[in-house]
């Protein structure tokens, strides 16, 4: 495809989708194809040739949305075991949070951070309450003062800590940290 919107940036600092001409995209495709070939006959858990080494100090990148669904969780663990990424960020409000926590215990070399969510899904601070569905709705909600941003962030971090995860880093879903009230709360957390 000409434009992939992946959260797996393979170590680039770019907060943008890949395009077909990008070196990062070409590297991603080569790694993905090597993994697929490895499934057919490669050694289980072995990194494909040219893939970054997994683990502390190795190559790779961060994948967001750990805890979103069981399939996302499995894909993240598989990518880590195949040397494509070294870290992920966990969604405290994800439908597959418990599954992600269980998987995290099976892959101790995977660095796990917090993926703070202020848009889409349920609030951790106020269970049963929905977060704004889109970034534009989040902006309106923030403008009206209807979201306790710091308190929501702190509740998400507490839930992850209570599950036995010691986060190595944090980021935000849909890059909402670019909004000043969210950035202020993230910095406090």
PDB file of C-alpha atoms in Angstrom:
ATOM      1  CA  UNK A   1       0.000   0.000   0.000  1.00  0.00           C
ATOM      2  CA  UNK A   2       1.111   3.550  -0.619  1.00  0.00           C
ATOM      3  CA  UNK A   3       0.360   4.746   2.915  1.00  0.00           C
ATOM      4  CA  UNK A   4       0.422   2.507   6.005  1.00  0.00           C
ATOM      5  CA  UNK A   5      -0.779   3.905   9.323  1.00  0.00           C
ATOM      6  CA  UNK A   6       1.225   1.621  11.607  1.00  0.00           C
ATOM      7  CA  UNK A   7       2.136   2.350  15.210  1.00  0.00           C
ATOM      8  CA  UNK A   8       5.209   0.179  14.691  1.00  0.00           C
ATOM      9  CA  UNK A   9       7.801   2.744  13.662  1.00  0.00           C
ATOM     10  CA  UNK A  10      10.842   0.433  13.787  1.00  0.00           C
ATOM     11  CA  UNK A  11      12.891   2.830  15.828  1.00  0.00           C
ATOM     12  CA  UNK A  12      12.204   5.964  13.817  1.00  0.00           C
ATOM     13  CA  UNK A  13      11.217   9.107  15.621  1.00  0.00           C
ATOM     14  CA  UNK A  14       8.754  10.015  12.892  1.00  0.00           C
ATOM     15  CA  UNK A  15       5.211  10.551  14.098  1.00  0.00           C
ATOM     16  CA  UNK A  16       3.782  10.010  10.625  1.00  0.00           C
ATOM     17  CA  UNK A  17       2.666   7.111   8.480  1.00  0.00           C
ATOM     18  CA  UNK A  18       5.155   5.366   6.251  1.00  0.00           C
ATOM     19  CA  UNK A  19       4.997   5.931   2.533  1.00  0.00           C
ATOM     20  CA  UNK A  20       6.093   3.379  -0.052  1.00  0.00           C
ATOM     21  CA  UNK A  21       9.307   5.301  -0.831  1.00  0.00           C
ATOM     22  CA  UNK A  22      10.508   5.537   2.787  1.00  0.00           C
ATOM     23  CA  UNK A  23      13.551   3.484   3.779  1.00  0.00           C
ATOM     24  CA  UNK A  24      11.766   2.645   7.047  1.00  0.00           C
ATOM     25  CA  UNK A  25       8.806   1.251   5.116  1.00  0.00           C
ATOM     26  CA  UNK A  26      11.069  -0.825   2.888  1.00  0.00           C
ATOM     27  CA  UNK A  27      12.892  -2.140   5.975  1.00  0.00           C
ATOM     28  CA  UNK A  28       9.558  -2.952   7.605  1.00  0.00           C
ATOM     29  CA  UNK A  29       8.372  -4.888   4.541  1.00  0.00           C
ATOM     30  CA  UNK A  30      11.668  -6.808   4.365  1.00  0.00           C
ATOM     31  CA  UNK A  31      11.425  -7.741   8.068  1.00  0.00           C
ATOM     32  CA  UNK A  32       7.757  -8.691   7.749  1.00  0.00           C
ATOM     33  CA  UNK A  33       8.492 -10.902   4.748  1.00  0.00           C
ATOM     34  CA  UNK A  34      11.417 -12.531   6.567  1.00  0.00           C
ATOM     35  CA  UNK A  35       9.147 -13.317   9.513  1.00  0.00           C
ATOM     36  CA  UNK A  36       6.519 -14.800   7.228  1.00  0.00           C
ATOM     37  CA  UNK A  37       9.176 -16.933   5.567  1.00  0.00           C
ATOM     38  CA  UNK A  38      10.401 -18.002   9.009  1.00  0.00           C
ATOM     39  CA  UNK A  39       6.925 -19.227   9.927  1.00  0.00           C
ATOM     40  CA  UNK A  40       7.084 -21.590   7.006  1.00  0.00           C
ATOM     41  CA  UNK A  41      10.361 -23.205   7.994  1.00  0.00           C
ATOM     42  CA  UNK A  42      12.544 -21.019  10.185  1.00  0.00           C
ATOM     43  CA  UNK A  43      13.547 -21.645  13.763  1.00  0.00           C
ATOM     44  CA  UNK A  44      10.888 -20.608  16.259  1.00  0.00           C
ATOM     45  CA  UNK A  45      11.797 -17.389  18.019  1.00  0.00           C
ATOM     46  CA  UNK A  46      14.830 -16.737  15.831  1.00  0.00           C
ATOM     47  CA  UNK A  47      15.182 -13.234  14.469  1.00  0.00           C
ATOM     48  CA  UNK A  48      15.235 -12.996  10.685  1.00  0.00           C
ATOM     49  CA  UNK A  49      18.510 -12.059   9.040  1.00  0.00           C
ATOM     50  CA  UNK A  50      19.046  -8.330   9.248  1.00  0.00           C
ATOM     51  CA  UNK A  51      16.362  -7.806  11.875  1.00  0.00           C
ATOM     52  CA  UNK A  52      17.276  -5.759  14.946  1.00  0.00           C
ATOM     53  CA  UNK A  53      18.309  -7.718  18.004  1.00  0.00           C
ATOM     54  CA  UNK A  54      15.596  -7.802  20.630  1.00  0.00           C
ATOM     55  CA  UNK A  55      16.266  -6.944  24.224  1.00  0.00           C
ATOM     56  CA  UNK A  56      17.949  -4.123  26.099  1.00  0.00           C
ATOM     57  CA  UNK A  57      20.253  -2.099  23.911  1.00  0.00           C
ATOM     58  CA  UNK A  58      19.098  -3.889  20.759  1.00  0.00           C
ATOM     59  CA  UNK A  59      17.382  -2.428  17.754  1.00  0.00           C
ATOM     60  CA  UNK A  60      13.711  -2.344  17.123  1.00  0.00           C
ATOM     61  CA  UNK A  61      11.034   0.027  18.183  1.00  0.00           C
ATOM     62  CA  UNK A  62       7.892   0.446  20.197  1.00  0.00           C
ATOM     63  CA  UNK A  63       4.427  -0.883  19.347  1.00  0.00           C
ATOM     64  CA  UNK A  64       1.443   0.874  20.877  1.00  0.00           C
ATOM     65  CA  UNK A  65      -1.909  -0.676  21.807  1.00  0.00           C
ATOM     66  CA  UNK A  66      -0.771  -3.687  23.879  1.00  0.00           C
ATOM     67  CA  UNK A  67      -4.006  -4.725  25.586  1.00  0.00           C
ATOM     68  CA  UNK A  68      -6.294  -3.469  22.804  1.00  0.00           C
ATOM     69  CA  UNK A  69      -7.265  -6.950  21.544  1.00  0.00           C
ATOM     70  CA  UNK A  70      -5.860 -10.464  21.929  1.00  0.00           C
ATOM     71  CA  UNK A  71      -4.764 -10.404  18.276  1.00  0.00           C
ATOM     72  CA  UNK A  72      -2.834  -7.163  18.761  1.00  0.00           C
ATOM     73  CA  UNK A  73      -1.218  -8.657  21.870  1.00  0.00           C
ATOM     74  CA  UNK A  74      -0.173 -11.798  20.002  1.00  0.00           C
ATOM     75  CA  UNK A  75       1.248  -9.743  17.136  1.00  0.00           C
ATOM     76  CA  UNK A  76       3.320  -7.611  19.491  1.00  0.00           C
ATOM     77  CA  UNK A  77       4.744 -10.633  21.284  1.00  0.00           C
ATOM     78  CA  UNK A  78       5.493 -12.345  17.970  1.00  0.00           C
ATOM     79  CA  UNK A  79       7.241  -9.228  16.639  1.00  0.00           C
ATOM     80  CA  UNK A  80       9.337  -9.035  19.808  1.00  0.00           C
ATOM     81  CA  UNK A  81      10.287 -12.706  19.675  1.00  0.00           C
ATOM     82  CA  UNK A  82      11.316 -12.210  16.052  1.00  0.00           C
ATOM     83  CA  UNK A  83      13.558  -9.249  16.863  1.00  0.00           C
ATOM     84  CA  UNK A  84      11.428  -6.551  15.285  1.00  0.00           C
ATOM     85  CA  UNK A  85      10.627  -4.554  18.394  1.00  0.00           C
ATOM     86  CA  UNK A  86      11.935  -4.216  21.906  1.00  0.00           C
ATOM     87  CA  UNK A  87       9.114  -2.320  23.592  1.00  0.00           C
ATOM     88  CA  UNK A  88       5.385  -1.815  23.737  1.00  0.00           C
ATOM     89  CA  UNK A  89       2.950   0.402  25.586  1.00  0.00           C
ATOM     90  CA  UNK A  90       0.001  -1.079  27.463  1.00  0.00           C
ATOM     91  CA  UNK A  91      -3.547   0.303  27.363  1.00  0.00           C
ATOM     92  CA  UNK A  92      -5.038   0.149  30.859  1.00  0.00           C
ATOM     93  CA  UNK A  93      -8.519   0.441  29.366  1.00  0.00           C
ATOM     94  CA  UNK A  94      -7.996  -2.141  26.623  1.00  0.00           C
ATOM     95  CA  UNK A  95     -10.437  -5.003  26.200  1.00  0.00           C
ATOM     96  CA  UNK A  96      -7.513  -7.464  26.337  1.00  0.00           C
ATOM     97  CA  UNK A  97      -5.656  -5.860  29.260  1.00  0.00           C
ATOM     98  CA  UNK A  98      -5.592  -9.056  31.367  1.00  0.00           C
ATOM     99  CA  UNK A  99      -4.309 -11.063  28.392  1.00  0.00           C
ATOM    100  CA  UNK A 100      -1.540  -8.512  27.819  1.00  0.00           C
ATOM    101  CA  UNK A 101      -0.492  -8.653  31.465  1.00  0.00           C
ATOM    102  CA  UNK A 102      -0.334 -12.452  31.289  1.00  0.00           C
ATOM    103  CA  UNK A 103       1.721 -12.350  28.087  1.00  0.00           C
ATOM    104  CA  UNK A 104       4.036  -9.735  29.603  1.00  0.00           C
ATOM    105  CA  UNK A 105       5.011 -12.268  32.252  1.00  0.00           C
ATOM    106  CA  UNK A 106       6.049 -14.691  29.504  1.00  0.00           C
ATOM    107  CA  UNK A 107       8.346 -12.242  27.691  1.00  0.00           C
ATOM    108  CA  UNK A 108      10.482 -10.515  30.336  1.00  0.00           C
ATOM    109  CA  UNK A 109      12.779  -9.012  27.676  1.00  0.00           C
ATOM    110  CA  UNK A 110       9.906  -6.911  26.303  1.00  0.00           C
ATOM    111  CA  UNK A 111      10.033  -3.400  27.771  1.00  0.00           C
ATOM    112  CA  UNK A 112       6.510  -2.352  28.693  1.00  0.00           C
ATOM    113  CA  UNK A 113       5.349   1.196  29.094  1.00  0.00           C
ATOM    114  CA  UNK A 114       2.009   2.903  29.584  1.00  0.00           C
ATOM    115  CA  UNK A 115      -0.115   3.928  26.590  1.00  0.00           C
ATOM    116  CA  UNK A 116      -2.241   6.667  28.150  1.00  0.00           C
ATOM    117  CA  UNK A 117      -5.690   6.740  26.558  1.00  0.00           C
ATOM    118  CA  UNK A 118      -7.863   9.864  26.605  1.00  0.00           C
ATOM    119  CA  UNK A 119      -9.864   9.067  23.484  1.00  0.00           C
ATOM    120  CA  UNK A 120     -11.807   5.889  22.600  1.00  0.00           C
ATOM    121  CA  UNK A 121     -12.972   3.302  25.081  1.00  0.00           C
ATOM    122  CA  UNK A 122     -13.846   3.296  28.748  1.00  0.00           C
ATOM    123  CA  UNK A 123     -12.458   5.574  31.435  1.00  0.00           C
ATOM    124  CA  UNK A 124     -10.327   3.838  34.059  1.00  0.00           C
ATOM    125  CA  UNK A 125     -11.017   6.636  36.549  1.00  0.00           C
ATOM    126  CA  UNK A 126     -14.785   6.357  36.102  1.00  0.00           C
ATOM    127  CA  UNK A 127     -15.594   2.766  35.026  1.00  0.00           C
ATOM    128  CA  UNK A 128     -18.674   2.653  32.812  1.00  0.00           C
ATOM    129  CA  UNK A 129     -18.010   6.143  31.508  1.00  0.00           C
ATOM    130  CA  UNK A 130     -16.904   6.499  27.888  1.00  0.00           C
ATOM    131  CA  UNK A 131     -13.938   8.607  26.862  1.00  0.00           C
ATOM    132  CA  UNK A 132     -14.464  10.957  23.896  1.00  0.00           C
ATOM    133  CA  UNK A 133     -14.666   8.897  20.679  1.00  0.00           C
ATOM    134  CA  UNK A 134     -12.389  11.118  18.557  1.00  0.00           C
ATOM    135  CA  UNK A 135      -9.567  13.602  19.034  1.00  0.00           C
ATOM    136  CA  UNK A 136     -11.834  16.445  17.900  1.00  0.00           C
ATOM    137  CA  UNK A 137     -14.363  15.429  20.570  1.00  0.00           C
ATOM    138  CA  UNK A 138     -11.536  15.255  23.114  1.00  0.00           C
ATOM    139  CA  UNK A 139     -10.576  18.832  22.273  1.00  0.00           C
ATOM    140  CA  UNK A 140     -14.169  19.968  22.881  1.00  0.00           C
ATOM    141  CA  UNK A 141     -14.295  17.974  26.128  1.00  0.00           C
ATOM    142  CA  UNK A 142     -11.051  19.559  27.319  1.00  0.00           C
ATOM    143  CA  UNK A 143     -12.279  23.024  26.355  1.00  0.00           C
ATOM    144  CA  UNK A 144     -15.412  22.492  28.452  1.00  0.00           C
ATOM    145  CA  UNK A 145     -13.344  21.138  31.365  1.00  0.00           C
ATOM    146  CA  UNK A 146     -15.247  17.849  31.378  1.00  0.00           C
ATOM    147  CA  UNK A 147     -12.277  15.463  31.603  1.00  0.00           C
ATOM    148  CA  UNK A 148     -10.010  15.173  34.622  1.00  0.00           C
ATOM    149  CA  UNK A 149      -6.919  14.534  32.520  1.00  0.00           C
ATOM    150  CA  UNK A 150      -4.324  14.124  35.275  1.00  0.00           C
ATOM    151  CA  UNK A 151      -6.631  11.984  37.393  1.00  0.00           C
ATOM    152  CA  UNK A 152      -7.453   9.731  34.406  1.00  0.00           C
ATOM    153  CA  UNK A 153      -3.753   9.363  33.565  1.00  0.00           C
ATOM    154  CA  UNK A 154      -2.875   8.579  37.175  1.00  0.00           C
ATOM    155  CA  UNK A 155      -5.683   5.987  37.386  1.00  0.00           C
ATOM    156  CA  UNK A 156      -4.357   4.260  34.254  1.00  0.00           C
ATOM    157  CA  UNK A 157      -0.801   4.180  35.630  1.00  0.00           C
ATOM    158  CA  UNK A 158      -2.053   2.851  38.996  1.00  0.00           C
ATOM    159  CA  UNK A 159      -3.990   0.040  37.265  1.00  0.00           C
ATOM    160  CA  UNK A 160      -0.894  -1.034  35.356  1.00  0.00           C
ATOM    161  CA  UNK A 161       1.281  -0.889  38.479  1.00  0.00           C
ATOM    162  CA  UNK A 162      -1.336  -2.896  40.412  1.00  0.00           C
ATOM    163  CA  UNK A 163      -1.124  -5.586  37.716  1.00  0.00           C
ATOM    164  CA  UNK A 164       2.573  -6.022  38.511  1.00  0.00           C
ATOM    165  CA  UNK A 165       3.933  -4.149  35.487  1.00  0.00           C
ATOM    166  CA  UNK A 166       6.808  -1.750  36.141  1.00  0.00           C
ATOM    167  CA  UNK A 167       6.586   0.653  33.187  1.00  0.00           C
ATOM    168  CA  UNK A 168       9.750   1.718  31.400  1.00  0.00           C
ATOM    169  CA  UNK A 169       8.174   4.615  29.481  1.00  0.00           C
ATOM    170  CA  UNK A 170       4.869   6.165  28.487  1.00  0.00           C
ATOM    171  CA  UNK A 171       3.144   7.658  25.483  1.00  0.00           C
ATOM    172  CA  UNK A 172      -0.377   8.586  24.462  1.00  0.00           C
ATOM    173  CA  UNK A 173      -2.995   7.086  22.188  1.00  0.00           C
ATOM    174  CA  UNK A 174      -3.551   9.087  18.984  1.00  0.00           C
ATOM    175  CA  UNK A 175      -0.697  11.482  19.931  1.00  0.00           C
ATOM    176  CA  UNK A 176      -3.012  13.351  22.303  1.00  0.00           C
ATOM    177  CA  UNK A 177       0.022  14.543  24.284  1.00  0.00           C
ATOM    178  CA  UNK A 178       0.276  17.241  21.595  1.00  0.00           C
ATOM    179  CA  UNK A 179      -2.683  18.936  23.283  1.00  0.00           C
ATOM    180  CA  UNK A 180      -1.331  21.252  26.038  1.00  0.00           C
ATOM    181  CA  UNK A 181      -3.691  20.075  28.836  1.00  0.00           C
ATOM    182  CA  UNK A 182      -2.794  16.456  28.093  1.00  0.00           C
ATOM    183  CA  UNK A 183       0.939  17.202  27.888  1.00  0.00           C
ATOM    184  CA  UNK A 184       0.764  18.947  31.262  1.00  0.00           C
ATOM    185  CA  UNK A 185      -0.938  15.904  32.829  1.00  0.00           C
ATOM    186  CA  UNK A 186       1.503  13.464  31.197  1.00  0.00           C
ATOM    187  CA  UNK A 187       4.449  15.477  32.526  1.00  0.00           C
ATOM    188  CA  UNK A 188       2.974  15.344  36.053  1.00  0.00           C
ATOM    189  CA  UNK A 189       2.438  11.589  35.891  1.00  0.00           C
TER     190      UNK A 189
END
